Tab-separated table of C-alpha atoms in Angstrom:
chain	number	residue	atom	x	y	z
N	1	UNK	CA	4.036	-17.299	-19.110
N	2	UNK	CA	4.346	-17.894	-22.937
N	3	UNK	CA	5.291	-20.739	-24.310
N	4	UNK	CA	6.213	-21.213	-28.628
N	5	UNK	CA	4.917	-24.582	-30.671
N	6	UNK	CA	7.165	-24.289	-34.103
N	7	UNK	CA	4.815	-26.717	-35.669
N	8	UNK	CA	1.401	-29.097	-34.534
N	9	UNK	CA	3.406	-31.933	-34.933
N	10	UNK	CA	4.634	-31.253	-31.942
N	11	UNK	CA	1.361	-29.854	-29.802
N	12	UNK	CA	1.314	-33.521	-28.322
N	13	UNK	CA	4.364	-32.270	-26.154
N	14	UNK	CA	2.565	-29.095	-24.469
N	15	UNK	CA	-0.938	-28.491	-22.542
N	16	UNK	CA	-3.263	-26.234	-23.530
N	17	UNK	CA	-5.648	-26.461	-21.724
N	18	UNK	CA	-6.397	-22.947	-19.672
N	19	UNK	CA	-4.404	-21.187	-22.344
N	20	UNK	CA	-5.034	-18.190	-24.491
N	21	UNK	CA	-3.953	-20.229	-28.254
N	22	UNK	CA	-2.729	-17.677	-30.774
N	23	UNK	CA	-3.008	-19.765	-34.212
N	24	UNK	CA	0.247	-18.377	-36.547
N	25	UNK	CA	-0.505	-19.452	-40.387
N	26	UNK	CA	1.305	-16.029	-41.723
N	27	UNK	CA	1.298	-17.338	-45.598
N	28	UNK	CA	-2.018	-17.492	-45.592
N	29	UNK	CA	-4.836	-18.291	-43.587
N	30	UNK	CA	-4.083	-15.937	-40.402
N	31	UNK	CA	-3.636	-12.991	-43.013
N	32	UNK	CA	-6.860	-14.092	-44.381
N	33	UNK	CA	-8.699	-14.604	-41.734
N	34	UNK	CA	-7.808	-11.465	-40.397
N	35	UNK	CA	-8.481	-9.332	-43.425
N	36	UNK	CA	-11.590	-10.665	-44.212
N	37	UNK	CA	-13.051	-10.000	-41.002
N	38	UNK	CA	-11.551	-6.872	-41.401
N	39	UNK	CA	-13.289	-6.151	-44.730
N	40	UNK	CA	-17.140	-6.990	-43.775
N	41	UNK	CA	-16.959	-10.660	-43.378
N	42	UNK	CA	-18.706	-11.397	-40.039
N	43	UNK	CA	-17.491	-14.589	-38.863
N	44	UNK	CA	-15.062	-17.019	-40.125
N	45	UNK	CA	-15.492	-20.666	-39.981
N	46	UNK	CA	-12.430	-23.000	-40.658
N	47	UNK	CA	-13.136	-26.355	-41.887
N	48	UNK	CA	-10.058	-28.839	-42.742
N	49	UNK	CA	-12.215	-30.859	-45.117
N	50	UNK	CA	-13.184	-29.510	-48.862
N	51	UNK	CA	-16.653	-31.267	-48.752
N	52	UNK	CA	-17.675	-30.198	-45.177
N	53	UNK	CA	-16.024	-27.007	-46.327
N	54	UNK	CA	-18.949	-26.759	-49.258
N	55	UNK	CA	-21.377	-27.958	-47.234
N	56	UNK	CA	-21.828	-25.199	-44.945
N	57	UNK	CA	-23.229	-23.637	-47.941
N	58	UNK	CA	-26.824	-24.463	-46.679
N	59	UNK	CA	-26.005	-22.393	-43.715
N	60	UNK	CA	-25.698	-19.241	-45.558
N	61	UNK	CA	-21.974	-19.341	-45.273
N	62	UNK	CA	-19.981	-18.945	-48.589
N	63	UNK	CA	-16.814	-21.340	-49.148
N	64	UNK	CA	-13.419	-20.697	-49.797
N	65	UNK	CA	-10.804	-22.665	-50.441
N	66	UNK	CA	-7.530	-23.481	-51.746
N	67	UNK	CA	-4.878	-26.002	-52.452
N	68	UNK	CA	-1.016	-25.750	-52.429
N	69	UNK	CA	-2.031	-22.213	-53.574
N	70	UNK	CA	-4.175	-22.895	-56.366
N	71	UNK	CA	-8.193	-21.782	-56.453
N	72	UNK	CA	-10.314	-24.981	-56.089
N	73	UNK	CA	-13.357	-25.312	-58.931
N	74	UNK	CA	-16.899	-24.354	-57.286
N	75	UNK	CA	-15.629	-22.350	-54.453
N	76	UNK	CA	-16.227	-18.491	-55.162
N	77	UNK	CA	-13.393	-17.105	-52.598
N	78	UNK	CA	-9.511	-18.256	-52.157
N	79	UNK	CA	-7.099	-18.102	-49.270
N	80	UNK	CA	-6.167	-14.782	-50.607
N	81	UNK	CA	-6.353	-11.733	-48.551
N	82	UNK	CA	-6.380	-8.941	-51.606
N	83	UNK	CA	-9.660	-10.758	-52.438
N	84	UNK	CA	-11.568	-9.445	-49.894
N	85	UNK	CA	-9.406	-6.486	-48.274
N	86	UNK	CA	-11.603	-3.438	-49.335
N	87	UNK	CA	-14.358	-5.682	-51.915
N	88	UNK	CA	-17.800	-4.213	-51.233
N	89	UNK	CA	-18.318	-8.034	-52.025
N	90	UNK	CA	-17.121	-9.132	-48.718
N	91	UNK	CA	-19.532	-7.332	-46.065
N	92	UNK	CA	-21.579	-9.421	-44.396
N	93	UNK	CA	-21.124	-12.427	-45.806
N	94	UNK	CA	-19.864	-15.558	-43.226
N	95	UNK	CA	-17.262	-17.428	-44.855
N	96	UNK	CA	-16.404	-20.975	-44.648
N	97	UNK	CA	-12.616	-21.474	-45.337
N	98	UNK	CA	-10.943	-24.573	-46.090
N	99	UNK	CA	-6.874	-24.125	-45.615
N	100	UNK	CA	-4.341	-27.097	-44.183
N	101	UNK	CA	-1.797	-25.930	-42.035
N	102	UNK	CA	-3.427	-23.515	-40.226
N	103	UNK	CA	-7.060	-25.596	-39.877
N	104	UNK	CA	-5.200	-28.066	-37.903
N	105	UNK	CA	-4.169	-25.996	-35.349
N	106	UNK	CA	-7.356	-25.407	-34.431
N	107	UNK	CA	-8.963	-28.278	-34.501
N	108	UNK	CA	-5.683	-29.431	-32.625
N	109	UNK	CA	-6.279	-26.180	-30.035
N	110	UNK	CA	-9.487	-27.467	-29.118
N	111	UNK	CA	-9.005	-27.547	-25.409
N	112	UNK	CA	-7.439	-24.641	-25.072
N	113	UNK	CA	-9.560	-21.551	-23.180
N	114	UNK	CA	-9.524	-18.975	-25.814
N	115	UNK	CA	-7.966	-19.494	-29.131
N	116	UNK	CA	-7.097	-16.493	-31.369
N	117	UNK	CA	-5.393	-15.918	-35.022
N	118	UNK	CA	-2.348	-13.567	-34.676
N	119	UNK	CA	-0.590	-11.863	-38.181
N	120	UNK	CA	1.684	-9.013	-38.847
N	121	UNK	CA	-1.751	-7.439	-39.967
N	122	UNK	CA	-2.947	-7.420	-36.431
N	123	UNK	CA	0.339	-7.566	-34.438
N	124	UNK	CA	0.331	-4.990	-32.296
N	125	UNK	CA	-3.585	-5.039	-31.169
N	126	UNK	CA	-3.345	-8.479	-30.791
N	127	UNK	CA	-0.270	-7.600	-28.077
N	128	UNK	CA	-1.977	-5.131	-26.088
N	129	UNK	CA	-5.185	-7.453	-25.857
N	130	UNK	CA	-2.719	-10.394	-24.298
N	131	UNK	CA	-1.186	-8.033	-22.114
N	132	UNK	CA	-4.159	-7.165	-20.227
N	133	UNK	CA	-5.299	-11.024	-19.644
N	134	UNK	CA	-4.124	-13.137	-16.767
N	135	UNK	CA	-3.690	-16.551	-18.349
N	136	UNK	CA	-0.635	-18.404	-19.584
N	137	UNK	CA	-0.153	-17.338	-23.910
N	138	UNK	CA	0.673	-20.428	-26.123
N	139	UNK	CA	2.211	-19.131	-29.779
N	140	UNK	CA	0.735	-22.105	-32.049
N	141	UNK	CA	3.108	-22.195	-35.339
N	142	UNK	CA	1.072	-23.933	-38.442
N	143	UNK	CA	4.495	-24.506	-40.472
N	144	UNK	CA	3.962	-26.184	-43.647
N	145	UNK	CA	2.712	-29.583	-43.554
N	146	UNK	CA	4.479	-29.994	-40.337
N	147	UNK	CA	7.509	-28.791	-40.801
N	148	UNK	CA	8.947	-25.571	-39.134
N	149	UNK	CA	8.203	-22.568	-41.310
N	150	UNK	CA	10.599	-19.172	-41.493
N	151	UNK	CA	7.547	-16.763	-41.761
N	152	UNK	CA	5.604	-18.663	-38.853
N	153	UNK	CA	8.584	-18.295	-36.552
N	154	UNK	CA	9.597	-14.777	-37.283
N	155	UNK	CA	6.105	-13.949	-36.002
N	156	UNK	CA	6.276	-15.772	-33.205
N	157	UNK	CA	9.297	-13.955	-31.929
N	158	UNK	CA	7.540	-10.295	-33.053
N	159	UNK	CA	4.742	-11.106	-30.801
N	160	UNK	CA	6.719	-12.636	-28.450
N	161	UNK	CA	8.808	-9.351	-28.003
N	162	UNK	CA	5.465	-7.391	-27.904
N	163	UNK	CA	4.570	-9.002	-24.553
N	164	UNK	CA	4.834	-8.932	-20.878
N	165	UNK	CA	4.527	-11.937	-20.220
N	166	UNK	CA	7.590	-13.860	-19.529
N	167	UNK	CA	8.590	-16.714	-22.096
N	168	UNK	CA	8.922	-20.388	-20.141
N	169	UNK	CA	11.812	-21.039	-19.151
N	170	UNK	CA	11.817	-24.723	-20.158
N	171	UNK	CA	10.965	-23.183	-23.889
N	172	UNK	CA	13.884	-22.873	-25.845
N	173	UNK	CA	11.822	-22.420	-29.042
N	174	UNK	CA	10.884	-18.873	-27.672
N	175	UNK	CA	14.507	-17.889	-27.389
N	176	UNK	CA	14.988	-19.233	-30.744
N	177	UNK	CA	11.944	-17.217	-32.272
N	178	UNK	CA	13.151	-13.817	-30.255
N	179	UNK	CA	16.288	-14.218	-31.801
N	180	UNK	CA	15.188	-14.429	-34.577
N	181	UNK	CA	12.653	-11.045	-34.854
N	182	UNK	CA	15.610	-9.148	-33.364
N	183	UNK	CA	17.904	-9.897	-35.794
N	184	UNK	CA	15.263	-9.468	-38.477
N	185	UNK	CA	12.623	-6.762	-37.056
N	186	UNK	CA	13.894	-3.835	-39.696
N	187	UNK	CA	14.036	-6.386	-42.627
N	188	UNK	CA	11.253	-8.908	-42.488
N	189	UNK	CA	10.789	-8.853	-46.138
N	190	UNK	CA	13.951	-9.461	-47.266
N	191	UNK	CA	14.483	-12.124	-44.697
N	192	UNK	CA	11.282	-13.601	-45.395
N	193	UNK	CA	11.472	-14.074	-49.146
N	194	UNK	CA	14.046	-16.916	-47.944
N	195	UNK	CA	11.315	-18.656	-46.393
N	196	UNK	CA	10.664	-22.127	-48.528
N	197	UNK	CA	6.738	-21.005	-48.675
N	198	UNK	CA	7.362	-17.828	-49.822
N	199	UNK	CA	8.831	-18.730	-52.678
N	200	UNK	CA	6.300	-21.736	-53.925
N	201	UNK	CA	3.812	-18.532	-53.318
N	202	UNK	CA	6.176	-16.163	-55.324
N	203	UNK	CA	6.576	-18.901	-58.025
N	204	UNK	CA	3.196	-18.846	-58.726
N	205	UNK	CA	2.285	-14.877	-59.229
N	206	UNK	CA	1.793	-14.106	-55.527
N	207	UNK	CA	3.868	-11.966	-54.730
N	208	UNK	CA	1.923	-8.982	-54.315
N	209	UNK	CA	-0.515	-11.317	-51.835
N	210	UNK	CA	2.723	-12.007	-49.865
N	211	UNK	CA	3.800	-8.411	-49.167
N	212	UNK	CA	0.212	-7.778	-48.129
N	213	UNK	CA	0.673	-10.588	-45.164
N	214	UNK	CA	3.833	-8.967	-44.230
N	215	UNK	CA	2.550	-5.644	-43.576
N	216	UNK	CA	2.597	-4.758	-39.723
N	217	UNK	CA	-0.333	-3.242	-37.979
N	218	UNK	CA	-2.745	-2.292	-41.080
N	219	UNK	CA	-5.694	-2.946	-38.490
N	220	UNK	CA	-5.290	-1.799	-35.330
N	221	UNK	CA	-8.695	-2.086	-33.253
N	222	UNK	CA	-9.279	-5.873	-32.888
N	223	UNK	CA	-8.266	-9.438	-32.123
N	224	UNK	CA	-9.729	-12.083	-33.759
N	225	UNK	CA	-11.342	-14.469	-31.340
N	226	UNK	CA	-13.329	-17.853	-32.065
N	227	UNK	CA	-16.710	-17.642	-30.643
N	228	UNK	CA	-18.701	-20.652	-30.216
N	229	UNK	CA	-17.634	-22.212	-33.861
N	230	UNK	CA	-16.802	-18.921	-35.761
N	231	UNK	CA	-13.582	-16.807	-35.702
N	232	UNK	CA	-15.605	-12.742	-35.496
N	233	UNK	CA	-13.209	-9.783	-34.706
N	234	UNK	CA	-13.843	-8.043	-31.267
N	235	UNK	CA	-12.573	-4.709	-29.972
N	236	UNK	CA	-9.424	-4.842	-27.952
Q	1	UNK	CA	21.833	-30.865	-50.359
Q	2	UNK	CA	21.491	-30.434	-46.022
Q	3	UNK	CA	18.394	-30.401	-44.739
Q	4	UNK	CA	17.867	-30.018	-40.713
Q	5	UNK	CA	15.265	-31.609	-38.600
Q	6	UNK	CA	14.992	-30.049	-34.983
Q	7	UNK	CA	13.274	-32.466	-33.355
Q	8	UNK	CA	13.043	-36.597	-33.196
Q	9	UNK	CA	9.389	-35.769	-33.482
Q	10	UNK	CA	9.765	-34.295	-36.477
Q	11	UNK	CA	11.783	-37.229	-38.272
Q	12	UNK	CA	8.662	-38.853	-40.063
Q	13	UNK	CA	8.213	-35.708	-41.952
Q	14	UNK	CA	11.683	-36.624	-43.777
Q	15	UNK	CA	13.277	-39.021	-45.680
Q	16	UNK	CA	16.568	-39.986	-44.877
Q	17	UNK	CA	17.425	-43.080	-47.041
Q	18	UNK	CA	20.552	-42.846	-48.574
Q	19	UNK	CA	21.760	-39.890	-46.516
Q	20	UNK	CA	24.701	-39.203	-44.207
Q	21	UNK	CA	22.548	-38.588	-40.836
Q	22	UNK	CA	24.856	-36.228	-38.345
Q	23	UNK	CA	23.107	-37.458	-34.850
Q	24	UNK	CA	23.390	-33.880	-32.904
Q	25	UNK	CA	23.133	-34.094	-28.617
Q	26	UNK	CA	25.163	-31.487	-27.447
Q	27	UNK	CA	24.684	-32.300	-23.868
Q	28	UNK	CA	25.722	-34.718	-23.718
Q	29	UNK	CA	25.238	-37.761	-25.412
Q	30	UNK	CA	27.050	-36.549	-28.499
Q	31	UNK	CA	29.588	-35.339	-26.515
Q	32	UNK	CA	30.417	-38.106	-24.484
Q	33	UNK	CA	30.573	-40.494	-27.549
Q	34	UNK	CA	32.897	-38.201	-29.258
Q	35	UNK	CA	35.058	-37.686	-25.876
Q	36	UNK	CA	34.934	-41.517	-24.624
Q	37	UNK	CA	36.227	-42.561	-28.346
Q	38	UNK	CA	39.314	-39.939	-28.394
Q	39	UNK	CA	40.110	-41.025	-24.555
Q	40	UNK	CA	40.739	-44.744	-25.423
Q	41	UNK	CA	37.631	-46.590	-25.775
Q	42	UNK	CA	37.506	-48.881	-28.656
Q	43	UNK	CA	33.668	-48.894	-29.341
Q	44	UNK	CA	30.376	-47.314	-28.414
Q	45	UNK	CA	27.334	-48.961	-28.454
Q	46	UNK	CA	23.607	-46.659	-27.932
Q	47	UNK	CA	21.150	-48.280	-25.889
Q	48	UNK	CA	17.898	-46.634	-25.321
Q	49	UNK	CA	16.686	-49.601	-22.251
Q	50	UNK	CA	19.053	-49.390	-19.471
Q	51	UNK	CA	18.084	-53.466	-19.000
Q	52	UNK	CA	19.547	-54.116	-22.360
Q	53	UNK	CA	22.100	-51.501	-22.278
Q	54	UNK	CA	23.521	-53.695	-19.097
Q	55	UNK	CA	22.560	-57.010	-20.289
Q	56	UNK	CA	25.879	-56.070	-23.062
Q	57	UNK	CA	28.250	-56.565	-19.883
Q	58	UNK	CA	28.040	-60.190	-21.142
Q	59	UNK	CA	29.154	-59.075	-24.354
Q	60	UNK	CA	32.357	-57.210	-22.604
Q	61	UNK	CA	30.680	-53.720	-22.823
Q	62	UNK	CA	30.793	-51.853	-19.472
Q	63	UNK	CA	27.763	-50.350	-18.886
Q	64	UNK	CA	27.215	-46.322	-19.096
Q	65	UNK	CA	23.937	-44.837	-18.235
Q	66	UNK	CA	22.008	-41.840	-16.551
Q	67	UNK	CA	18.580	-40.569	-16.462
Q	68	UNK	CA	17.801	-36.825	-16.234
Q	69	UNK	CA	21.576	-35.912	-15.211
Q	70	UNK	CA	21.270	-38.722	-12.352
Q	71	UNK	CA	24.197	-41.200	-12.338
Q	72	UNK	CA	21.850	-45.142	-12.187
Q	73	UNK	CA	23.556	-47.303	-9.320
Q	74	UNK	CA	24.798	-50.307	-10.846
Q	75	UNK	CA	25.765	-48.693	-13.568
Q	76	UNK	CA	30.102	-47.238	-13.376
Q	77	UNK	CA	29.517	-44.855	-16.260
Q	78	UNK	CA	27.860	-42.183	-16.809
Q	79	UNK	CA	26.840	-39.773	-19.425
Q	80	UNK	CA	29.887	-37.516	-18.236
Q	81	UNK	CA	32.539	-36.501	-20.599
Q	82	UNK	CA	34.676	-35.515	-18.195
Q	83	UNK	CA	34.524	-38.913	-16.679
Q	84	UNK	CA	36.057	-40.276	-19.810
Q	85	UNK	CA	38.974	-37.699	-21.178
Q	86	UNK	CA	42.412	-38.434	-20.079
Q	87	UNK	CA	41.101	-41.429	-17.727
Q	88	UNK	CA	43.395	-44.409	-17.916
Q	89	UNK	CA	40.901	-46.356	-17.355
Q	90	UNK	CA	38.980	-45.733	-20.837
Q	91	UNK	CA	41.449	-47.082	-22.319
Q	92	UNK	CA	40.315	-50.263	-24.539
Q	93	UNK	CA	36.703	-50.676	-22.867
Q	94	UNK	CA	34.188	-51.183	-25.242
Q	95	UNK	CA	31.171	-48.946	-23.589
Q	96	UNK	CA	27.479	-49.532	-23.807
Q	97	UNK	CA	25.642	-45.992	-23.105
Q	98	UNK	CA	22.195	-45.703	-22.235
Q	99	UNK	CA	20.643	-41.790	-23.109
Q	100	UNK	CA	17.351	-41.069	-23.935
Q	101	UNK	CA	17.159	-38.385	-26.445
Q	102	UNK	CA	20.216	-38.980	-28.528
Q	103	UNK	CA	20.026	-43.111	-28.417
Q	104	UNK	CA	16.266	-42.532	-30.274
Q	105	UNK	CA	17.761	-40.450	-32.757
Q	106	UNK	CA	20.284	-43.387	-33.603
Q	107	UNK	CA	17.481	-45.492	-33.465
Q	108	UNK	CA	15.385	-43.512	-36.217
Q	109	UNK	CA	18.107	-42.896	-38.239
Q	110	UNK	CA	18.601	-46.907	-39.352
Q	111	UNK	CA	17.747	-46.530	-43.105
Q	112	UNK	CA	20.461	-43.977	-43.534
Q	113	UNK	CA	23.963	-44.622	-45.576
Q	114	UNK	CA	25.804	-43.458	-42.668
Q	115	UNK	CA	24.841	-42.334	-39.068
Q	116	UNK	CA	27.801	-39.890	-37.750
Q	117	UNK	CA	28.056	-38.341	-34.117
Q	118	UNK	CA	28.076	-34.644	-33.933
Q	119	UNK	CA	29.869	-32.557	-31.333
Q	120	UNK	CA	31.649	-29.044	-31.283
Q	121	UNK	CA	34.476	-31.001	-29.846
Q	122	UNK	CA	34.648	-32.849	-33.072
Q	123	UNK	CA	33.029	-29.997	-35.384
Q	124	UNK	CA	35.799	-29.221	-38.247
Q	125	UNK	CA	37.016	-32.331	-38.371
Q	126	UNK	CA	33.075	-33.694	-39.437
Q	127	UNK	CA	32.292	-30.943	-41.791
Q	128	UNK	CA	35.710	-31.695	-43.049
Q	129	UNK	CA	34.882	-34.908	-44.000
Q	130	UNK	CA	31.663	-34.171	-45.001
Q	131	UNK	CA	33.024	-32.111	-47.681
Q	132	UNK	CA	34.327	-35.064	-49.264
Q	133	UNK	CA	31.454	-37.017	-49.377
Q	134	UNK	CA	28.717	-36.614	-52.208
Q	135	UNK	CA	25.761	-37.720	-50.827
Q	136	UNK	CA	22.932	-35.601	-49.385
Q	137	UNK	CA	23.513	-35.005	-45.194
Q	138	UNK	CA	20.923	-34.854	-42.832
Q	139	UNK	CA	21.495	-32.890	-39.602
Q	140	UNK	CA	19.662	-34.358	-37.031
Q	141	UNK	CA	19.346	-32.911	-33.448
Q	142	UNK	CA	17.629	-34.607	-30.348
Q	143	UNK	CA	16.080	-31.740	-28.560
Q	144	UNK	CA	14.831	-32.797	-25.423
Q	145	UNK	CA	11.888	-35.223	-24.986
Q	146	UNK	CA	11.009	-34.410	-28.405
Q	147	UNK	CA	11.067	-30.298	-27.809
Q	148	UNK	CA	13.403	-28.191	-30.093
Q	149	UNK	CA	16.459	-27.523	-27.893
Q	150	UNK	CA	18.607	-24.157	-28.365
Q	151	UNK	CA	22.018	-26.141	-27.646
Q	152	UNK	CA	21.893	-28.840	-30.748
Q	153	UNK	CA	20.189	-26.181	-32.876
Q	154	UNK	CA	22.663	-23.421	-32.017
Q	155	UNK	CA	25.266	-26.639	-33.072
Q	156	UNK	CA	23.824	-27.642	-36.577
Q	157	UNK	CA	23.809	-24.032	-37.789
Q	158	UNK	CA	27.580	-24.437	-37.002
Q	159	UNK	CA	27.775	-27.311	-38.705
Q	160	UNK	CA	25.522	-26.057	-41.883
Q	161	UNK	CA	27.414	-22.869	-42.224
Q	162	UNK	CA	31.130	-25.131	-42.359
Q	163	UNK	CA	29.249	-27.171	-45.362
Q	164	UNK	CA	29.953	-26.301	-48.701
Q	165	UNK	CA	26.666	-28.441	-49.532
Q	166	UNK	CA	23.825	-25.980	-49.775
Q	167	UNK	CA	20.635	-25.938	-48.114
Q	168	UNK	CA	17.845	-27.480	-49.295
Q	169	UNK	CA	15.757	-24.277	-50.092
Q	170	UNK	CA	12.625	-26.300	-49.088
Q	171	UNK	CA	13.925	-25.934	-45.314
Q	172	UNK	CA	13.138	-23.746	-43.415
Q	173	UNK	CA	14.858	-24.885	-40.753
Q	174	UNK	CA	18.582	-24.510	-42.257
Q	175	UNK	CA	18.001	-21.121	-42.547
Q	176	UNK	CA	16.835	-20.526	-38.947
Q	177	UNK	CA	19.916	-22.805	-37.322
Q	178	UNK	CA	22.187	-21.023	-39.577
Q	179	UNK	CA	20.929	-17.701	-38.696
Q	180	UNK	CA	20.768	-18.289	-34.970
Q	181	UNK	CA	25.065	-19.597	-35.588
Q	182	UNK	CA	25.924	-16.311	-37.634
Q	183	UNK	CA	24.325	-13.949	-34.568
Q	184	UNK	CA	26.371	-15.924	-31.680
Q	185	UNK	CA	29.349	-18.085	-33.089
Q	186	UNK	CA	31.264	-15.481	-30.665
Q	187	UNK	CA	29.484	-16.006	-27.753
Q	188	UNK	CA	28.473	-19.675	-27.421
Q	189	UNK	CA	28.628	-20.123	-24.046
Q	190	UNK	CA	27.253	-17.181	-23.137
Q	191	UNK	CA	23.850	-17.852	-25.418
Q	192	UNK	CA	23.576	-21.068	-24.634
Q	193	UNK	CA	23.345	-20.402	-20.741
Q	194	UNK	CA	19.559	-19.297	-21.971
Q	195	UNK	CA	19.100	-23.293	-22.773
Q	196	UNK	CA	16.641	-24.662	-20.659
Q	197	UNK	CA	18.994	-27.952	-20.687
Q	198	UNK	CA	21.639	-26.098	-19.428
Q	199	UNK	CA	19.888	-24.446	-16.685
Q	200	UNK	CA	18.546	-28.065	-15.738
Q	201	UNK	CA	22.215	-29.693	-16.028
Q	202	UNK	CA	23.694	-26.949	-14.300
Q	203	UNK	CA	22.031	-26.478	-11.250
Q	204	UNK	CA	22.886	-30.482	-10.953
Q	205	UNK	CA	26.555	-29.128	-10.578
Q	206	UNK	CA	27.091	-30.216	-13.953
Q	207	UNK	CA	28.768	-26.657	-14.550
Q	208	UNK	CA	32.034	-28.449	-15.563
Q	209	UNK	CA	30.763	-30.913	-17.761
Q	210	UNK	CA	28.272	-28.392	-20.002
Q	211	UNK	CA	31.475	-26.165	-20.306
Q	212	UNK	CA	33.524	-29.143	-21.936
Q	213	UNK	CA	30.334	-29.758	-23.973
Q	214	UNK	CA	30.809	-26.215	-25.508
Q	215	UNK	CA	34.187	-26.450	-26.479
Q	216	UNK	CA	34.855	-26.171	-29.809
Q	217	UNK	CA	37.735	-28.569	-32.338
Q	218	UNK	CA	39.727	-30.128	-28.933
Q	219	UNK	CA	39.666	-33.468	-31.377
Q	220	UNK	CA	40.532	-32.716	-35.141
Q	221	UNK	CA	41.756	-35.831	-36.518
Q	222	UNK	CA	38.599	-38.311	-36.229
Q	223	UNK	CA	35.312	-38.586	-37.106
Q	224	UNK	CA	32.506	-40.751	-34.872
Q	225	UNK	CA	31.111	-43.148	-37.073
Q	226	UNK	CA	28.435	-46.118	-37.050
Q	227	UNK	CA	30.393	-49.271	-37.986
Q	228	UNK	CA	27.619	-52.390	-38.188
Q	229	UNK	CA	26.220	-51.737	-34.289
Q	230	UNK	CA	28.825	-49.417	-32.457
Q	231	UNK	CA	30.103	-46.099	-32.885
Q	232	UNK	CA	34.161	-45.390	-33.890
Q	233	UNK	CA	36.209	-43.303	-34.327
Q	234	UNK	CA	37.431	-43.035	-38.004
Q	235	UNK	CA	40.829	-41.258	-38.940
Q	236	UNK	CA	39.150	-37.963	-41.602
């Protein structure tokens, strides 16, 4: 079964423990994540906190980190995914990425079996992985500081669509987020630039690092998985 | 401005001082306010403890309650609309009603300017009103036990798209109730037989009861308002 979280201030409400944890932070830190690892970054660790961020620096990983959009002073990478898709720079570095929203949902996933980072960039191989595992598939929503977020949502519903699993019946929030990607599946980036985040993004020259995050299946041979402490990329 | 908050568990993340707060629980609790008021009762007071909701019989309240669709014993009301409209014997109680997911929205909602009841029985007739008033309105649905519920969502994009008050553009939220109203404001009942409320309600025999829920402008003249500690009905 598959259940849909539209934001962690509402995790408290579900279990998920036993559960495959798909961590939805479209705008940016999924699309980042997922890119990097994609580009020659080997693992991925995500760290709420700016100073324990930095401090993983004497573990040979390199920190990156932003705020409300804006680079932070001393840390060499952002949360933007153009800065490492194709940068010879990138392979084989580890990375050690400070982001909000999306942080918390792992730290707030902890219990769960598997947790892994779903975006449009990975949609589709992230669907056929799920649909070959047995356990229960809980869509985690990062919103923006709590509150439900249009871009978050949207994906939800694409992945949701893209399974076989059946959503809970209890789970209204999955018929909301279905909904939603079938009424918006063939114009996600027009419906999208209503989204409140897109436009603080947009606002402040992003726009070409938005359109990036909205493209749909641009890597097609891996999930993203946390192992042990790190997010790596494994074949599906 | 409107801004929309899906869940009671999401109410922290907002501010809604100086607001008109529209308390939204379609079934039933909204409902039954809205239909007990137009059937004769004089006053309608929200209890969330079914001790103190009872302990108001020495006040002259009759005491309404019911927990998970379950008439209490003790108790001659119920949560029921049906129970109320066109019963003689509404006529000039003053009713205490004990719910749990609309009575804590009430209860969160005290800094407000005004706390109104919601219902598509009494939908024009609010946004009608609404659309005199200047101040900033906060739509407010219960969901159940704190999860986002398809029923008062489905109802505050109905609401929303009546306003001529925009959206705030910060939320999200607006734009996902409205959306979800545009795709099915011709087949309510039909979508919202995919509520996982209405599924519970229903196979309690409820069938009736959810159907009167759903219908839409039966009272036009009156708004639900909270007057010092009870709701009334207020000529628009």
């Amino acid at each position: 079964m598959v259940e849909v979280c539209l934001s962690p201030e509402l995790i408290h409400l579900y279990e998920v423990k036993s559960k495959i944890v798909v961590v939805i932070d479209i705008l940016r830190a999924s699309s980042t994540i997922v890119t990097a690892l994609e580009s020659g970054v080997v693992a991925v660790r995500t760290e709420a906190d700016l100073t324990a961020c930095k401090a993983l620096e004497t573990q040979q990983y390199e920190a990156a980190a932003e705020r409300n959009g804006e680079p932070i002073e001393g840390f060499r990478w952002t949360n933007s995914p153009l800065q490492y898709y194709q940068n010879p720079e990138s392979n084989g570095i580890k990375l050690a990425l400070s982001t909000t929203n999306g942080t918390r949902c792992v730290q707030l996933s902890q219990a769960a079996d598997t947790i892994l980072i779903g975006s449009f960039l990975n949609l589709q191989a992230t669907a056929e992985w799920l649909n070959r595992q047995e356990k229960d598939i809980f869509l985690f929503c990062a919103g923006w500081k709590g509150k439900v977020s249009l871009e978050d949502s949207l994906f939800a519903g694409a992945l949701l669509c893209q399974l076989s699993a059946k959503p809970n019946p209890q789970c209204d929030a999955s018929t909301m987020v279905a909904q939603l990607w079938n009424l918006h599946r063939d114009n996600v980036t027009e419906f999208l630039a209503e989204s409140a985040h897109y436009k603080r993004l947009n606002n402040k020259g992003l726009a070409e690092d938005i359109q990036f995050c909205f493209r749909q299946n641009l890597f097609t041979e891996n999930i993203v998985i946390l192992h042990e402490k790190d997010f790596v990329k494994q074949a599906i």
